[in-house]
Amino acid sequence: MEHFVVSARKYRPQTFKDVVGQQAITNTLLNAIENHHLAQALLFCGPRGVGKTSCARILAKMINSDGTEQEGEDFSFNIFELDAASNNSVDDIRNLTDQVRIPPQVGKYKVYIIDEVHMLSQAAFNAFLKTLEEPPKHCIFILATTEKHKIIPTILSRCQIFDFKRITVKDAKEYLKYIAEEQGIEAEDDALHIIAQKADGAMRDALSIFDRVVSFSGKRLTRQAVTENLNVLDYETYFKSTDLILENNIPELLIHFNQILSKGFEGQHFITGLASHFRDLMVCKNQSTVELLEVGDETKEKYLLQAQKASMDFLIKAIDLANDCDLKYKNSKNQRLLVELCLMQLASITFDGEKKNSKNYIIPASYFKAKGIEPIKVQRPTSASSPKTVPASSPQSPKETEEKVSQNLSTSLADKEEVPKTPIPKVNINIPKKVTSGLSLKSIRAKKEHSLKQIEVEPSMDDMPKDDFTEEQLLKVWNEFVEDLQKKGKFNLASILSIDTPKLKDQTIHLAYPNETNKVEVERSQYPLMSFIRKRLNNFSINLAIEVNEEIEKQYAFTTREKFEKLNEKNPMLDVLRKTFDLDI
């Protein structure tokens, strides 16, 4: 079997022109070599698979080239690669610094490429500082890392830093298209675009995915084969979902979602892709933002066509609902129901059904005529002497409407003096300047003062009835009020009013309570209490006097001995039981 070389190695860039998507960095390095302005310590940082190590090897090869070497010369004797992930101790760095002192046997420079330099230990970094700051003239260090934030600042300050960016989908797709042509593979544009998107900015990952898909589908790459092999949702899935949403077809939409789940996809993967699809549709609504759409030409036409069906308000609301569903997905106990509910809400955005619209629209006269109803004519007073009747709504041409408006305007101006001027009555509305919270102490105090003022504002007692009544009648009315409170669910106030029996002395009801809290509660509700008693007894000169008697509270504070004696008075056999079994109290 012939040995197979993966595309990531076979098509590794050999010159700076072959490097994909890093033109700014390659131009900088080329100019630095030509102008002899190359730093002795370089730091290449960026995400995986964007060409850091490839650029380091190309640079090491170029600075040793003088034009007399043979083609394919790689200067392997002058290039030393060190993997800091496995050689991260102080001893490894000391061995490196010892080798640095020896000049190269072939070429001008010795290049040390330290990959994953952020894996070095703190002690190894410190041991490397002096050599990195003042290396020999024949030595150049190239450090590569994917996590620049883990490198100590003293190392960063001694290096010239180059930030490699993620490779765009467009650049990755063009390079994959070039490789497909080199290998004689027929590939659809959308298929290469899906591979480039799946790579997420890493060219090495894109080449690995390309090899895998080629092994699956052979010499012809189709969009369907790529989506099936990579287990990704196709564009057609989201186009169909959006069409069902715009048609308000909830049953078919739920069946479509069930088919997606049956293929092994997660609901969150589908809903995030749907949100991205809505974003792409919104981008297509404006010609200036269409370039933000990173899809193939054929798919772009489909996006532009579907974007015409969806309004901007719908897309903004849909993106908000899909994003909210994505945020709630991980914490949801029933994730499928969450996505289905989101889909039903999406399909209901443009669905009016029989629900009333909250906006105030003028109903045209044609609507009533279509129902067989004659429009009602309304009377509009244009002058005091000659009122005119105008139909509520009648279809007219713009020219007729303009002439009629002009005629009415001139008529109203001519009759302006005849219209009687009716004085508009002034209405004084007393609005409270400040509203306090019902939970604050200030509001409770204000409520109490308001209740007291209401009692004070009552009419003069001289004109009100003052029928005689007995204390028994008072107790009966008092109990009726307590029972009414219990029916209304105000058990706390009812129990407080039942603590003491009201006593009547000279048209004044006297109450005694064991603490200040009970007194405050009764005072807070004394207005409805006194109104009830005065009306039932037909005597409006009755007053209420409340005092606090701590002796009453003491009556309820029984000790263990007092409780036993109280119970023993009712049943003397308790003491016989205690003595028989020698029980303690």
XYZ file of C-alpha atoms in Angstrom:
585
model
C 0.000 0.000 0.000
C 1.310 3.399 -0.969
C 2.245 5.624 1.937
C -0.307 8.402 2.448
C 0.794 11.865 3.553
C -1.890 13.990 5.118
C -2.656 17.275 3.421
C -1.561 19.296 6.468
C 2.005 17.997 5.931
C 1.925 17.625 2.167
C 0.790 21.215 1.611
C 2.668 22.863 4.471
C 3.829 26.299 3.202
C 7.420 26.418 1.979
C 7.523 30.174 1.337
C 5.793 33.181 2.810
C 3.621 33.416 -0.314
C 2.087 30.026 0.520
C 0.992 31.129 3.996
C -2.776 31.644 4.073
C -4.432 34.624 5.728
C -1.364 36.183 7.436
C -0.273 38.675 4.783
C 0.512 41.483 7.219
C 2.900 39.312 9.247
C 4.619 37.727 6.228
C 5.170 41.143 4.616
C 6.654 42.449 7.862
C 9.069 39.520 8.133
C 10.098 39.804 4.458
C 10.854 43.507 4.824
C 12.776 42.868 8.048
C 14.994 40.273 6.271
C 15.619 42.481 3.237
C 16.442 45.550 5.335
C 18.527 43.592 7.914
C 16.126 44.771 10.587
C 15.243 41.423 12.145
C 14.998 41.155 15.930
C 16.897 38.395 17.739
C 13.833 37.294 19.791
C 10.438 36.870 18.146
C 7.173 35.718 19.693
C 4.525 34.187 17.424
C 1.173 33.941 19.227
C -2.286 33.048 18.014
C -4.813 30.187 17.828
C -3.926 26.690 16.658
C -3.351 25.855 13.007
C -2.848 29.397 11.677
C 0.804 29.037 10.566
C 2.991 29.990 13.535
C 5.432 27.070 13.292
C 5.370 27.164 9.472
C 6.328 30.844 9.452
C 9.105 30.144 11.979
C 10.584 27.419 9.734
C 10.298 29.576 6.605
C 12.003 32.460 8.420
C 14.819 30.214 9.689
C 15.379 28.917 6.161
C 15.323 32.366 4.515
C 17.821 34.061 6.827
C 20.409 31.347 6.076
C 19.874 31.433 2.293
C 22.468 33.255 0.217
C 21.434 32.012 -3.258
C 24.202 29.402 -3.620
C 22.482 26.563 -1.781
C 20.864 23.634 -3.532
C 17.114 23.535 -4.143
C 15.321 21.909 -1.269
C 18.027 22.769 1.264
C 16.361 22.973 4.671
C 19.413 23.924 6.808
C 18.462 21.306 9.349
C 21.856 21.700 11.062
C 21.056 25.325 11.855
C 17.417 24.936 12.976
C 16.679 23.542 16.433
C 13.093 22.892 17.484
C 12.318 22.480 21.174
C 8.929 21.354 22.460
C 8.463 23.269 25.708
C 5.521 21.060 26.688
C 7.893 18.139 27.367
C 11.166 20.061 27.948
C 10.041 22.633 30.467
C 12.575 22.240 33.299
C 15.499 24.449 34.282
C 18.006 21.797 33.108
C 16.512 21.823 29.587
C 16.937 25.589 29.361
C 20.506 25.373 30.700
C 21.410 22.849 27.991
C 19.906 25.215 25.452
C 21.955 28.190 26.661
C 25.126 26.081 26.511
C 24.431 25.207 22.848
C 23.746 28.835 21.965
C 27.398 29.772 22.436
C 28.602 27.467 19.640
C 28.493 29.242 16.210
C 26.847 27.500 13.207
C 28.986 25.260 10.958
C 26.876 26.009 7.857
C 25.030 29.285 7.166
C 24.964 32.502 9.173
C 22.450 31.907 11.948
C 21.376 29.292 14.412
C 17.610 29.461 14.876
C 15.953 28.068 17.986
C 12.197 27.480 17.633
C 10.569 26.896 21.034
C 7.004 25.693 20.549
C 4.320 25.998 23.266
C 6.645 28.261 25.239
C 3.916 29.041 27.795
C 4.428 25.521 29.213
C 7.849 26.452 30.661
C 8.027 26.551 34.434
C 8.601 29.761 36.342
C 12.185 28.769 37.134
C 12.849 27.889 33.472
C 11.554 31.307 32.383
C 13.868 33.026 34.852
C 16.845 30.959 33.671
C 16.067 31.933 30.075
C 15.837 35.687 30.675
C 19.516 36.669 30.368
C 20.154 34.606 27.245
C 16.995 35.925 25.603
C 17.918 39.545 26.342
C 21.523 39.357 25.097
C 21.904 36.362 22.742
C 25.016 35.902 20.555
C 24.964 37.617 17.155
C 24.608 34.313 15.343
C 21.537 33.210 17.308
C 17.842 33.985 16.800
C 15.026 32.770 19.085
C 11.497 32.220 17.766
C 8.939 31.471 20.473
C 5.489 30.140 19.544
C 2.457 29.923 21.820
C -1.318 29.729 21.761
C -1.700 31.355 25.208
C 0.246 34.591 25.390
C -1.338 35.596 28.714
C 0.532 32.738 30.478
C 3.957 34.116 29.544
C 5.575 36.314 32.200
C 5.901 40.034 31.343
C 9.724 39.970 31.526
C 9.781 37.521 28.606
C 7.224 39.515 26.612
C 9.237 42.730 26.994
C 12.321 41.071 25.454
C 10.500 39.815 22.319
C 9.062 41.319 19.174
C 5.464 40.084 19.245
C 3.504 38.966 16.175
C -0.203 38.220 16.707
C -1.508 35.682 14.206
C -5.213 36.008 13.447
C -7.791 33.351 12.708
C -8.030 32.437 9.042
C -11.260 33.707 7.524
C -13.785 31.322 6.005
C -13.225 32.889 2.586
C -9.428 32.387 2.663
C -9.744 28.823 3.949
C -12.294 27.975 1.262
C -10.064 29.362 -1.509
C -7.083 27.324 -0.276
C -9.196 24.162 -0.068
C -10.393 24.824 -3.610
C -6.752 25.048 -4.758
C -5.886 21.736 -3.033
C -8.968 20.038 -4.531
C -7.853 21.101 -8.005
C -4.328 19.837 -7.301
C -5.687 16.430 -6.316
C -8.227 16.279 -9.159
C -11.231 16.329 -6.837
C -14.531 17.865 -7.951
C -15.900 19.832 -5.011
C -19.033 21.929 -4.671
C -18.565 25.473 -3.457
C -20.992 25.010 -0.556
C -19.225 21.784 0.498
C -15.865 23.570 0.802
C -17.569 26.441 2.619
C -19.007 24.080 5.259
C -15.552 22.545 5.805
C -14.031 26.022 6.216
C -16.723 26.973 8.721
C -16.266 23.750 10.694
C -12.501 24.418 10.941
C -13.231 27.571 12.984
C -10.288 29.603 11.668
C -7.631 26.837 11.795
C -6.156 25.831 8.412
C -4.690 22.603 9.787
C -8.141 21.542 11.021
C -9.636 22.420 7.630
C -7.109 20.199 5.849
C -7.752 17.339 8.288
C -11.507 17.597 7.729
C -10.912 17.761 3.967
C -8.936 14.481 4.053
C -11.662 12.791 6.088
C -14.459 13.877 3.763
C -12.472 12.842 0.676
C -11.999 9.393 2.203
C -15.770 9.199 2.712
C -17.064 10.498 -0.621
C -14.182 9.893 -3.055
C -13.360 12.231 -5.923
C -16.608 14.212 -5.732
C -17.431 16.363 -2.726
C -21.086 17.346 -2.397
C -22.765 19.459 0.212
C -24.960 16.547 1.312
C -21.955 14.216 1.712
C -20.071 16.804 3.759
C -22.991 17.523 6.114
C -23.633 13.806 6.568
C -19.998 13.028 7.343
C -19.404 16.004 9.628
C -22.766 15.581 11.385
C -23.705 19.241 10.909
C -27.112 20.727 10.146
C -27.452 21.756 6.523
C -28.536 25.215 5.351
C -31.696 23.598 3.961
C -32.723 22.608 7.493
C -32.806 26.232 8.611
C -34.411 27.444 5.377
C -37.250 24.944 5.830
C -37.623 25.803 9.535
C -37.850 29.518 8.735
C -40.434 28.927 5.996
C -42.609 26.954 8.434
C -42.238 29.714 11.035
C -43.246 32.418 8.564
C -46.245 30.293 7.507
C -47.272 29.897 11.188
C -47.370 26.120 10.623
C -46.720 24.935 14.167
C -47.596 21.206 13.696
C -45.219 20.760 10.743
C -42.560 22.775 12.575
C -42.675 20.438 15.603
C -42.509 17.377 13.317
C -39.520 18.923 11.542
C -37.787 19.485 14.898
C -38.482 15.877 15.887
C -36.783 14.682 12.685
C -33.730 16.764 13.577
C -33.564 15.191 17.044
C -33.922 11.708 15.552
C -30.730 12.317 13.557
C -28.782 12.746 16.798
C -28.560 16.543 16.977
C -29.011 18.408 20.239
C -31.758 20.961 20.617
C -29.274 23.651 21.647
C -27.216 23.071 18.496
C -30.350 23.560 16.409
C -31.585 26.679 18.208
C -28.182 28.403 18.096
C -27.934 27.630 14.388
C -31.438 29.012 13.886
C -30.457 32.241 15.666
C -27.419 32.539 13.375
C -29.703 31.929 10.389
C -31.973 34.793 11.487
C -28.884 36.981 11.855
C -27.816 36.142 8.294
C -31.302 37.004 7.038
C -31.152 40.350 8.842
C -27.758 41.034 7.252
C -29.335 40.459 3.834
C -31.958 43.150 4.439
C -29.446 45.879 3.575
C -27.146 45.981 0.551
C -24.315 47.499 2.590
C -24.252 44.532 5.022
C -24.643 41.670 2.544
C -20.856 41.297 2.481
C -21.021 40.130 6.126
C -22.759 36.973 4.913
C -20.097 34.244 4.708
C -21.745 31.664 2.461
C -21.399 30.401 -1.083
C -22.891 32.215 -4.065
C -25.739 29.723 -4.525
C -26.690 29.840 -0.860
C -26.465 33.635 -0.837
C -29.226 33.799 -3.448
C -31.450 31.688 -1.200
C -30.753 33.970 1.750
C -31.618 37.080 -0.277
C -34.861 35.467 -1.450
C -35.988 34.412 2.029
C -34.948 37.753 3.547
C -37.628 39.431 1.422
C -40.328 37.338 3.136
C -39.298 38.260 6.686
C -39.672 41.749 8.148
C -36.998 43.401 10.238
C -39.266 43.477 13.310
C -39.852 39.738 12.989
C -36.119 38.992 12.696
C -35.195 41.095 15.735
C -37.916 39.441 17.845
C -36.938 35.987 16.537
C -33.254 36.480 17.372
C -34.201 37.619 20.878
C -36.407 34.551 21.481
C -33.834 32.098 20.076
C -31.004 33.657 22.093
C -33.101 33.552 25.278
C -33.820 29.861 24.664
C -30.097 29.207 24.188
C -29.284 30.879 27.517
C -31.940 28.866 29.408
C -31.153 25.523 27.742
C -28.506 24.160 30.150
C -30.531 24.973 33.271
C -33.798 23.586 31.905
C -35.195 20.323 33.301
C -37.178 19.664 30.121
C -34.897 20.868 27.320
C -36.967 19.536 24.438
C -40.081 21.303 25.713
C -38.091 24.529 26.055
C -37.038 24.425 22.381
C -40.534 23.440 21.234
C -42.024 26.317 23.207
C -39.501 28.676 21.598
C -40.459 27.386 18.132
C -44.158 27.896 18.859
C -43.460 31.446 20.015
C -41.449 32.090 16.852
C -44.294 30.796 14.696
C -46.737 33.043 16.567
C -44.894 36.337 16.060
C -46.693 37.118 12.800
C -49.891 35.224 13.700
C -52.861 37.455 14.575
C -55.632 34.847 14.587
C -58.799 36.247 16.183
C -57.051 38.267 18.860
C -57.699 41.973 18.838
C -55.010 44.339 17.753
C -54.157 46.912 20.376
C -53.375 49.619 17.820
C -56.066 52.174 16.957
C -56.840 51.905 13.278
C -59.513 53.886 11.388
C -61.944 51.440 9.796
C -62.627 52.501 6.195
C -66.169 52.865 4.871
C -65.487 50.157 2.287
C -65.327 47.601 5.105
C -68.907 48.366 6.183
C -70.169 48.495 2.592
C -68.725 45.034 1.973
C -70.757 43.823 4.976
C -73.928 45.466 3.604
C -73.907 48.226 6.239
C -74.419 51.842 5.230
C -71.766 54.130 6.795
C -73.141 56.440 9.475
C -72.872 60.127 8.701
C -71.419 62.229 11.505
C -72.060 65.906 12.069
C -69.040 68.188 12.263
C -69.737 71.792 13.387
C -67.858 74.058 10.967
C -69.789 77.162 12.063
C -72.415 78.103 14.565
C -75.057 78.850 11.956
C -74.620 76.144 9.343
C -73.612 72.671 10.529
C -72.568 70.284 7.763
C -72.887 66.543 7.569
C -69.885 64.619 6.401
C -69.743 60.857 5.803
C -67.508 58.921 8.165
C -65.385 57.645 5.357
C -65.786 57.657 1.574
C -63.354 56.712 -1.153
C -62.080 59.798 -2.997
C -59.217 60.562 -5.320
C -56.209 62.473 -3.914
C -57.093 65.497 -6.034
C -60.700 65.599 -4.762
C -59.481 65.185 -1.190
C -57.031 68.053 -1.563
C -59.728 70.359 -3.026
C -62.156 69.438 -0.253
C -59.611 70.085 2.495
C -58.811 73.477 0.937
C -62.515 74.350 0.734
C -63.158 73.350 4.358
C -60.145 75.349 5.496
C -61.324 78.510 3.738
C -64.860 78.026 5.090
C -63.619 77.610 8.636
C -61.464 80.746 8.328
C -64.409 82.755 6.959
C -66.703 81.607 9.736
C -64.145 82.013 12.436
C -65.805 85.109 13.951
C -69.204 83.408 14.092
C -68.119 80.547 16.319
C -69.112 81.298 19.883
C -66.305 81.138 22.368
C -67.287 78.852 25.184
C -65.149 79.253 28.301
C -63.439 76.055 29.291
C -64.066 75.255 32.957
C -61.010 74.774 35.076
C -60.789 71.532 36.950
C -58.708 71.451 40.087
C -57.201 68.046 40.699
C -55.481 67.462 43.993
C -52.621 65.093 43.371
C -50.614 63.921 46.388
C -47.081 65.178 46.134
C -45.464 62.154 47.654
C -46.382 58.467 47.746
C -44.834 56.328 50.439
C -44.311 52.588 50.386
C -46.880 50.456 52.162
C -44.103 48.478 53.871
C -42.275 51.417 55.530
C -42.754 52.639 59.106
C -43.445 56.089 57.712
C -46.419 54.818 55.717
C -47.847 53.020 58.752
C -47.590 56.227 60.771
C -49.180 58.213 57.937
C -52.015 55.703 57.680
C -52.655 55.974 61.402
C -52.704 59.780 61.283
C -55.043 59.653 58.297
C -57.456 57.400 60.191
C -57.406 59.739 63.195
C -58.054 62.739 60.961
C -61.007 60.951 59.390
C -62.538 60.583 62.852
C -61.852 64.226 63.664
C -63.419 65.401 60.393
C -66.750 63.770 61.214
C -69.837 66.057 61.359
C -70.768 67.850 64.539
C -72.016 65.486 67.214
C -74.820 67.874 68.171
C -76.754 67.013 65.009
C -76.185 63.230 65.230
C -78.430 60.720 67.092
C -77.491 59.688 70.613
C -79.752 56.773 71.544
C -79.291 55.080 74.894
C -77.908 51.542 74.986
C -76.815 49.001 77.554
C -73.467 47.243 78.021
C -75.105 43.969 76.913
C -76.094 45.571 73.602
C -72.558 46.876 73.208
C -71.100 43.386 73.773
C -73.487 41.918 71.213
C -72.481 44.466 68.548
C -68.822 44.022 69.503
C -69.021 40.244 68.960
C -70.778 40.775 65.640
C -67.869 42.921 64.459
C -65.365 40.241 65.587
C -67.286 37.527 63.743
C -67.353 39.709 60.619
C -63.557 40.067 60.828
C -63.161 36.283 61.040
C -65.321 35.810 57.944
C -63.079 38.265 56.054
C -59.957 36.340 57.129
C -58.642 39.024 59.537
C -57.965 36.563 62.331
C -55.160 38.562 63.945
C -57.294 41.630 64.633
C -60.221 39.456 65.680
C -58.106 37.672 68.287
C -56.751 40.995 69.632
C -60.280 42.392 70.056
C -61.217 39.222 71.943
C -58.408 39.594 74.524
C -60.350 42.008 76.743
C -64.075 42.517 77.277
C -65.075 46.122 76.502
C -66.378 48.104 79.477
C -68.748 51.047 79.129
C -68.286 54.207 81.218
C -70.115 57.431 80.281
C -70.432 56.799 76.517
C -66.765 55.666 76.380
C -65.619 52.138 75.633
C -62.595 51.164 77.770
C -60.134 48.443 76.722
C -56.978 47.181 78.454
C -54.231 45.285 76.631
C -51.071 43.616 77.941
C -48.653 45.383 75.553
C -48.239 48.370 73.259
C -48.384 46.255 70.081
C -52.011 45.255 70.679
C -52.929 48.857 71.403
C -51.396 50.057 68.121
C -53.215 47.379 66.102
C -56.593 48.386 67.571
C -55.912 52.109 67.093
C -55.001 51.445 63.466
C -58.440 49.854 62.889
C -60.529 51.980 65.208
C -62.243 53.972 62.449
C -64.123 51.013 60.884
C -64.701 49.609 64.407
C -66.259 52.767 65.785
C -68.265 53.408 62.624
C -69.768 49.923 62.898
C -70.640 50.296 66.608
C -72.074 53.849 66.267
C -74.316 52.900 63.349
C -75.583 49.689 64.964
C -76.277 51.379 68.336
C -77.452 54.623 66.640
C -75.255 56.660 68.958
C -72.501 58.796 67.452
C -71.109 60.152 70.715
C -69.404 56.867 71.627
C -65.625 57.112 72.133
C -62.863 54.552 72.554
C -60.187 54.586 75.263
C -57.321 52.062 75.180
C -54.716 51.555 77.891
C -51.797 49.173 78.429
C -51.900 47.063 81.600
C -48.837 44.866 82.039
C -50.525 42.964 84.860
C -52.764 41.299 82.268
C -49.705 39.971 80.470
C -48.414 38.489 83.698
C -51.596 36.449 84.048
C -50.648 34.539 80.912
C -47.023 33.855 81.971
C -47.464 30.633 83.967
C -44.529 28.704 85.423
C -44.500 24.918 85.365
C -45.605 24.778 89.019
C -48.423 27.288 88.392
C -49.658 25.267 85.415
C -49.757 22.084 87.556
C -51.626 23.818 90.381
C -54.104 25.272 87.888
C -54.772 21.833 86.413
C -54.889 20.230 89.872
C -57.677 22.597 90.889
C -59.772 21.250 88.025
C -58.792 17.588 88.605
C -57.378 16.694 92.084
C -56.525 13.178 90.887
C -53.438 14.625 89.111
C -51.699 15.042 92.490
C -52.554 11.438 93.422
C -51.031 10.309 90.112
C -47.871 12.319 90.759
C -47.394 10.882 94.238
C -48.146 7.308 93.141
C -45.475 7.239 90.435
C -43.130 9.705 92.183
C -43.193 12.115 89.249
C -41.375 15.432 89.021
C -43.032 18.618 87.868
